[in-house]
CSV table of C-alpha atoms and ligand atoms in Angstrom, one decimal:
chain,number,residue,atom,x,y,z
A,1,UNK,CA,-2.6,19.9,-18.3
A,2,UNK,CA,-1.2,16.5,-17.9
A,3,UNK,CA,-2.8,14.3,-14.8
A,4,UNK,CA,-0.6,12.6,-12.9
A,5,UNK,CA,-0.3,8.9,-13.4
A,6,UNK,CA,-0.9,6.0,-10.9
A,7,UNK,CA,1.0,2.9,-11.4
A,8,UNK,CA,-1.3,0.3,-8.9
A,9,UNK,CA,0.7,-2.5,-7.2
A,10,UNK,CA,-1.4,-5.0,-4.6
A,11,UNK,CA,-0.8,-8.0,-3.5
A,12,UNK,CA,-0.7,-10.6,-0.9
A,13,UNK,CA,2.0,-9.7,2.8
A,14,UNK,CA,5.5,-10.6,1.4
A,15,UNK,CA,5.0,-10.7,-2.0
A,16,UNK,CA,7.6,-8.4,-2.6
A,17,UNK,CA,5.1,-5.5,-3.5
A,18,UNK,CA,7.6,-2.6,-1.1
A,19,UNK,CA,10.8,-4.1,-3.0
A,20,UNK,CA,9.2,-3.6,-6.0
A,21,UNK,CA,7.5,-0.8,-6.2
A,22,UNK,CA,10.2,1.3,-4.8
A,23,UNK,CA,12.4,0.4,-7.9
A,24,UNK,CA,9.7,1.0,-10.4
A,25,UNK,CA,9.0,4.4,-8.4
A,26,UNK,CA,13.1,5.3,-8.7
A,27,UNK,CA,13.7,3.9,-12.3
A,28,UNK,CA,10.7,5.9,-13.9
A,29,UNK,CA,11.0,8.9,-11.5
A,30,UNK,CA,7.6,8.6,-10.0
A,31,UNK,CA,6.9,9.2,-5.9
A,32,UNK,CA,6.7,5.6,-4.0
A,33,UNK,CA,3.6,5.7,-1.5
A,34,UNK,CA,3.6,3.0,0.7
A,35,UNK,CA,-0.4,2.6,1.5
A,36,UNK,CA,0.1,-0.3,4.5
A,37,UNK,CA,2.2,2.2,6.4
A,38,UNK,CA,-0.4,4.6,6.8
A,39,UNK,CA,-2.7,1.8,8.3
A,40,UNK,CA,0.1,0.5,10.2
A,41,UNK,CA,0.9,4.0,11.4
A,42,UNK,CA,-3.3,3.9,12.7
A,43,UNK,CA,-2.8,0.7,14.7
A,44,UNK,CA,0.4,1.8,16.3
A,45,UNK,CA,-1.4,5.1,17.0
A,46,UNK,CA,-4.4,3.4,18.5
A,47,UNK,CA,-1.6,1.3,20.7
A,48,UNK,CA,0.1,4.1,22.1
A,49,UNK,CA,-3.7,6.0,22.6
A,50,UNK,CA,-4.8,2.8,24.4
A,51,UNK,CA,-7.4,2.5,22.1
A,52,UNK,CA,-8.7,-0.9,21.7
A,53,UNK,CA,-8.0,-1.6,17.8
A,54,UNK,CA,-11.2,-4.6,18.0
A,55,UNK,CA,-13.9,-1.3,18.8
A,56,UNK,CA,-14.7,-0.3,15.5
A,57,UNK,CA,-16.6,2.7,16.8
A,58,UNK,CA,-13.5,3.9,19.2
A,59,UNK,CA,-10.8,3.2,16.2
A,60,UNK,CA,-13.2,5.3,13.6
A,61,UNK,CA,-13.5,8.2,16.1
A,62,UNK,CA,-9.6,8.3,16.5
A,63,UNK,CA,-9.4,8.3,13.0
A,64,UNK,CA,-11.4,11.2,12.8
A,65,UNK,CA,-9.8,13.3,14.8
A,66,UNK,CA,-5.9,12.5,15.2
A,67,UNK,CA,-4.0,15.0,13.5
A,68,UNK,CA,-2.5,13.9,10.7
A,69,UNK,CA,-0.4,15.6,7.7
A,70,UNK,CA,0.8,14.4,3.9
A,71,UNK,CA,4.6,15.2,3.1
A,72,UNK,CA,7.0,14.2,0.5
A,73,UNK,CA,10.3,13.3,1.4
A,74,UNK,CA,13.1,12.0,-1.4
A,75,UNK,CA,10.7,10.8,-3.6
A,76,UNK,CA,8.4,9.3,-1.1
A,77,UNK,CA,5.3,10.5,0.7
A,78,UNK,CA,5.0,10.2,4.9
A,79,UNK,CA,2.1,10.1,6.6
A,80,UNK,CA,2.9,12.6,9.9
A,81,UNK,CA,0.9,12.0,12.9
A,82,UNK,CA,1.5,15.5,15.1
A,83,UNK,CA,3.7,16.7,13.3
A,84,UNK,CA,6.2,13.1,14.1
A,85,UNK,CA,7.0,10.4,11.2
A,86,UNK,CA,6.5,7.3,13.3
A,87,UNK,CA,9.2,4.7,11.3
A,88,UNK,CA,10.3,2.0,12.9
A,89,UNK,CA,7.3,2.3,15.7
A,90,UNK,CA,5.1,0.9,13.0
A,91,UNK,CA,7.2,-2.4,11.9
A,92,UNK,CA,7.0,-4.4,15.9
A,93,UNK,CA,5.0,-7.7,15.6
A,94,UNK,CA,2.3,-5.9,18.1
A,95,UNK,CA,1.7,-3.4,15.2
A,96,UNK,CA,1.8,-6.2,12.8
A,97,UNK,CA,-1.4,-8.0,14.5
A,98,UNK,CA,-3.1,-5.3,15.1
A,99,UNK,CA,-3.3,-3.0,11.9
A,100,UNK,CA,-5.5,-5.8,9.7
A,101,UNK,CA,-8.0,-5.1,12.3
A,102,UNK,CA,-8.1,-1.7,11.9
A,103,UNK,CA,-7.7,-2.1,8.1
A,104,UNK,CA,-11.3,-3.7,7.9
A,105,UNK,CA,-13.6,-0.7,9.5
A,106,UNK,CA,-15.1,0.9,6.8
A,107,UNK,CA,-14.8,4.5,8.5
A,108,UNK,CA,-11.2,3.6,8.4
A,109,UNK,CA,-10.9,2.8,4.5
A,110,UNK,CA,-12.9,6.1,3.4
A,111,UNK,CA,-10.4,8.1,5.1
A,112,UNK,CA,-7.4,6.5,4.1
A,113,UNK,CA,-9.1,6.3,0.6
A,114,UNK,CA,-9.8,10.1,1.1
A,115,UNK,CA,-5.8,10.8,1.7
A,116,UNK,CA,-4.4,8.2,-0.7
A,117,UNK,CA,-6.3,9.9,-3.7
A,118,UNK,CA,-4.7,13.3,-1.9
A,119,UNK,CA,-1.3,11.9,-2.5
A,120,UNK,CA,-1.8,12.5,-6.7
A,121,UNK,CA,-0.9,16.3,-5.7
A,122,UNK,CA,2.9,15.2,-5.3
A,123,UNK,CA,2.9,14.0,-9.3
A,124,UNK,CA,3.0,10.4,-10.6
A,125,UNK,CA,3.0,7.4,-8.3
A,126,UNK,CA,3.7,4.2,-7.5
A,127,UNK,CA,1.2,3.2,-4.9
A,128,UNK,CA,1.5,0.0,-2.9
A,129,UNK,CA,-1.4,-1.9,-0.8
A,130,UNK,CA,-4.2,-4.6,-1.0
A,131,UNK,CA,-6.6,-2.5,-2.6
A,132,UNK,CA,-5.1,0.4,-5.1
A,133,UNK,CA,-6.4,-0.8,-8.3
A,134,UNK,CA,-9.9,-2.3,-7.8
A,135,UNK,CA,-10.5,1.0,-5.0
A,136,UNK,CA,-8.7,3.6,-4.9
A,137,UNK,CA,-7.3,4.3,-8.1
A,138,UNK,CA,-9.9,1.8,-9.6
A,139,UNK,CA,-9.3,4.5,-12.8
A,140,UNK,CA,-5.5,3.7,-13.6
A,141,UNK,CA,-4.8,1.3,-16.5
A,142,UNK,CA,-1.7,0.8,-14.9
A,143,UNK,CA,-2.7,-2.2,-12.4
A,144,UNK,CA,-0.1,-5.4,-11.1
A,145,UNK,CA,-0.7,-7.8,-8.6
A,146,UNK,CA,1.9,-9.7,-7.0
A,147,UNK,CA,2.0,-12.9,-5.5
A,148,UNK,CA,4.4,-15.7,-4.5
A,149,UNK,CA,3.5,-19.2,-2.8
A,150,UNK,CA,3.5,-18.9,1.2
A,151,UNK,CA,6.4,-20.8,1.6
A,152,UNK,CA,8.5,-18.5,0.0
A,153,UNK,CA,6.9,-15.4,1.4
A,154,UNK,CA,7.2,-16.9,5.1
A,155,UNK,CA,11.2,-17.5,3.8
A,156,UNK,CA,11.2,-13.6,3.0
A,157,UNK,CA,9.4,-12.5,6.2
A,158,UNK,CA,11.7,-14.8,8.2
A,159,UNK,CA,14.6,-13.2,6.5
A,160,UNK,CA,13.9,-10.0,7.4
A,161,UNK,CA,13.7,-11.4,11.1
A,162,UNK,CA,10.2,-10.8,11.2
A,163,UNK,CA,8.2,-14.2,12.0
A,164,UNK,CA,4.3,-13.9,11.8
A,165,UNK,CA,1.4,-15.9,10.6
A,166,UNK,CA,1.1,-14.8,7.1
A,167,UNK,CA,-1.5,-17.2,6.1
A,168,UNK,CA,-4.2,-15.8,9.0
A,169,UNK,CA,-2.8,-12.2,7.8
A,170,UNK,CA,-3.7,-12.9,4.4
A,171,UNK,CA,-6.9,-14.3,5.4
A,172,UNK,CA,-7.9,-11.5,7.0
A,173,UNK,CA,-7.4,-9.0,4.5
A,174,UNK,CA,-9.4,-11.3,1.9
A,175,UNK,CA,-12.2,-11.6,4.0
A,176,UNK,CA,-13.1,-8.7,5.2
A,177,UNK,CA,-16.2,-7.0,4.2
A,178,UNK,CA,-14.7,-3.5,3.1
A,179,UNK,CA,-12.3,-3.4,-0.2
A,180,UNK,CA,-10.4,-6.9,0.5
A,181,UNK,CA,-7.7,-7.8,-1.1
A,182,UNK,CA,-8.4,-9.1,-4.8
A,183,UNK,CA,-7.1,-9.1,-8.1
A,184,UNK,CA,-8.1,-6.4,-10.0
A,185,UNK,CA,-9.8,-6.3,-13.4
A,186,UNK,CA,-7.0,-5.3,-15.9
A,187,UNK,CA,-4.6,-6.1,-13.6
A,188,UNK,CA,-0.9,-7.9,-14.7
A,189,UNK,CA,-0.8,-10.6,-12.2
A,190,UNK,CA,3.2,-11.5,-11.4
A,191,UNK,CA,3.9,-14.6,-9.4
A,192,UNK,CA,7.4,-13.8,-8.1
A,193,UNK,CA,8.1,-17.3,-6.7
A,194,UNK,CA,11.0,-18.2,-8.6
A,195,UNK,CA,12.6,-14.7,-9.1
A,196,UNK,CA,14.7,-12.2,-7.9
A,197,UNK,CA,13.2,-8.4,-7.6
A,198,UNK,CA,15.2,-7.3,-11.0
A,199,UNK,CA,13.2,-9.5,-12.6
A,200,UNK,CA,10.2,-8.9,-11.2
A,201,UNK,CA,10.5,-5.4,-11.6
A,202,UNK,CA,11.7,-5.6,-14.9
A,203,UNK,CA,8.9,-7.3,-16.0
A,204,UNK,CA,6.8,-4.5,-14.6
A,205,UNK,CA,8.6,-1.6,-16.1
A,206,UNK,CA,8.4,-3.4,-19.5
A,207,UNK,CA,5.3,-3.4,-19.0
A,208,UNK,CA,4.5,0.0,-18.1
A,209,UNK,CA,6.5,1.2,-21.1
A,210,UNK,CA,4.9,-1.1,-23.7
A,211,UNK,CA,1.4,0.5,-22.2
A,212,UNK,CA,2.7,4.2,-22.4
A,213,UNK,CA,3.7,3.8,-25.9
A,214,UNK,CA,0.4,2.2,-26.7
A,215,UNK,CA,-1.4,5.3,-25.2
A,216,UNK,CA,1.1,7.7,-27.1
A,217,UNK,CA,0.3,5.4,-30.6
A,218,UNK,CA,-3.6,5.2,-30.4
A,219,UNK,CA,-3.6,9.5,-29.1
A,220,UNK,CA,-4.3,12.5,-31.3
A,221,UNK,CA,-1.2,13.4,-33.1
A,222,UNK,CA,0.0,17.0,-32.0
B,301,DC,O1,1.7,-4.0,3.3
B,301,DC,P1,1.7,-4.1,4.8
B,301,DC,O2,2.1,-5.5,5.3
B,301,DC,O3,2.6,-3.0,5.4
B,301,DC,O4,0.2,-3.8,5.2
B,301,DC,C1,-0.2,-3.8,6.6
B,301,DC,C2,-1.6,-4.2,6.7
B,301,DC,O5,-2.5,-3.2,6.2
B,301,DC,C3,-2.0,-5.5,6.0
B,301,DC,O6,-2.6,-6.4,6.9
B,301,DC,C4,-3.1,-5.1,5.0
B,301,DC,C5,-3.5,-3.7,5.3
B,301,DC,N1,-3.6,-2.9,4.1
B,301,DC,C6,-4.8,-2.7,3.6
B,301,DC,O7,-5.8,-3.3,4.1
B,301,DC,N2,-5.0,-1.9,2.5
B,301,DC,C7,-3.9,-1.3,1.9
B,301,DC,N3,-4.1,-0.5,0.9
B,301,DC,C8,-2.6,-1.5,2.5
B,301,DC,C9,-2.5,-2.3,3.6
């Protein structure tokens, strides 16, 4: 039986890692699983519950009981939260400022580590976040990291009509205690600065296939 394959992409906010990864997931085929919406979807969750997203203890306990349910819909997987695919909800700048908070309790990151390994049961993926290669598919020897200077992410936030404070997000998610953002071993790092997301993706396909051929060389022959 053949397991499923994890292609890993992290990376710093607006480094082009949704873009990305959403091509790599439709050229090869594979299911695109956006990690940061599943801990944006918490923070909006804890918003509309009136939970306060700075008590670690409150946050974990919601986490532990909301209701919750994997799905995979044209190639991508949806977190559900009572049965509801929250979408848009999840994008606001209220969301934005509150989901690094609840992306550094450790209760929080076991149970989204617990239902992003869950996600393999849809087939191969390309999985996006801050900490897929070095923690939740620390296995895959299919790791990138992306990364562009913060000038030209702010340009791409801005773009999108979204301003925020990139640098304190980034910060943030470095920082923290539990699984911060890093550059894992192995990885491929990109810096995208300069180029457009054919290229970048390009790049990572290439190298994707150069690796799968190197796997299929070096096996038993059959
Ligand atoms: O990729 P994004 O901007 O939608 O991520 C939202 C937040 O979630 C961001 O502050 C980092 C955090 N996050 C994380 O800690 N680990 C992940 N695997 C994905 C996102």
């Amino acid at each position: 039986m053949n397991v499923p394959l994890v292609i890993a992409i992290d990376g710093t906010s607006a480094s082009g890692k949704s873009t990305n990864a959403r091509i790599v997931a439709r050229t090869l085929g594979y299911i695109y699983v956006d990690t940061g919406a599943m801990y944006r979807t918490l923070a909006w969750y804890c918003l509309k519950q009136k939970v306060d997203v700075d008590d670690t203890r409150a946050v974990a306990a919601l986490c532990r009981r909301w209701k919750t349910e994997l799905v995979c819909v044209d190639g991508q997987v949806r977190l559900l939260v009572d049965g509801v695919y929250p979408e848009k909800e999840i994008r606001t700048a209220e969301t934005s400022a509150a989901v690094p908070r609840v992306a550094a309790i450790p209760k929080v990151r076991a149970w989204m580590k617990k239902v992003q390994r869950q996600c393999i049961r849809f087939g191969n993926l390309v999985m996006e976040g801050r900490d897929i290669g070095t923690n939740i598919f620390p296995e895959t020897e299919f790791k990138f990291y992306l990364d562009a200077s913060l000038s030209e992410r702010s340009r791409r936030r801005a773009a999108d009509g979204v301003k925020e404070n990139l640098a304190e997000r980034d910060q943030r998610d470095s920082e923290r205690a539990a699984a911060p953002l890093m550059i894992p071993l192995g990885a491929t790092v990109i810096n995208n600065s300069g180029m457009t997301s054919e290229e970048t993706s390009a790049r990572i396909i290439a190298e994707i296939r150069r690796r799968l051929d190197g796997v299929a060389d070096s096996g038993p022959s059959l």
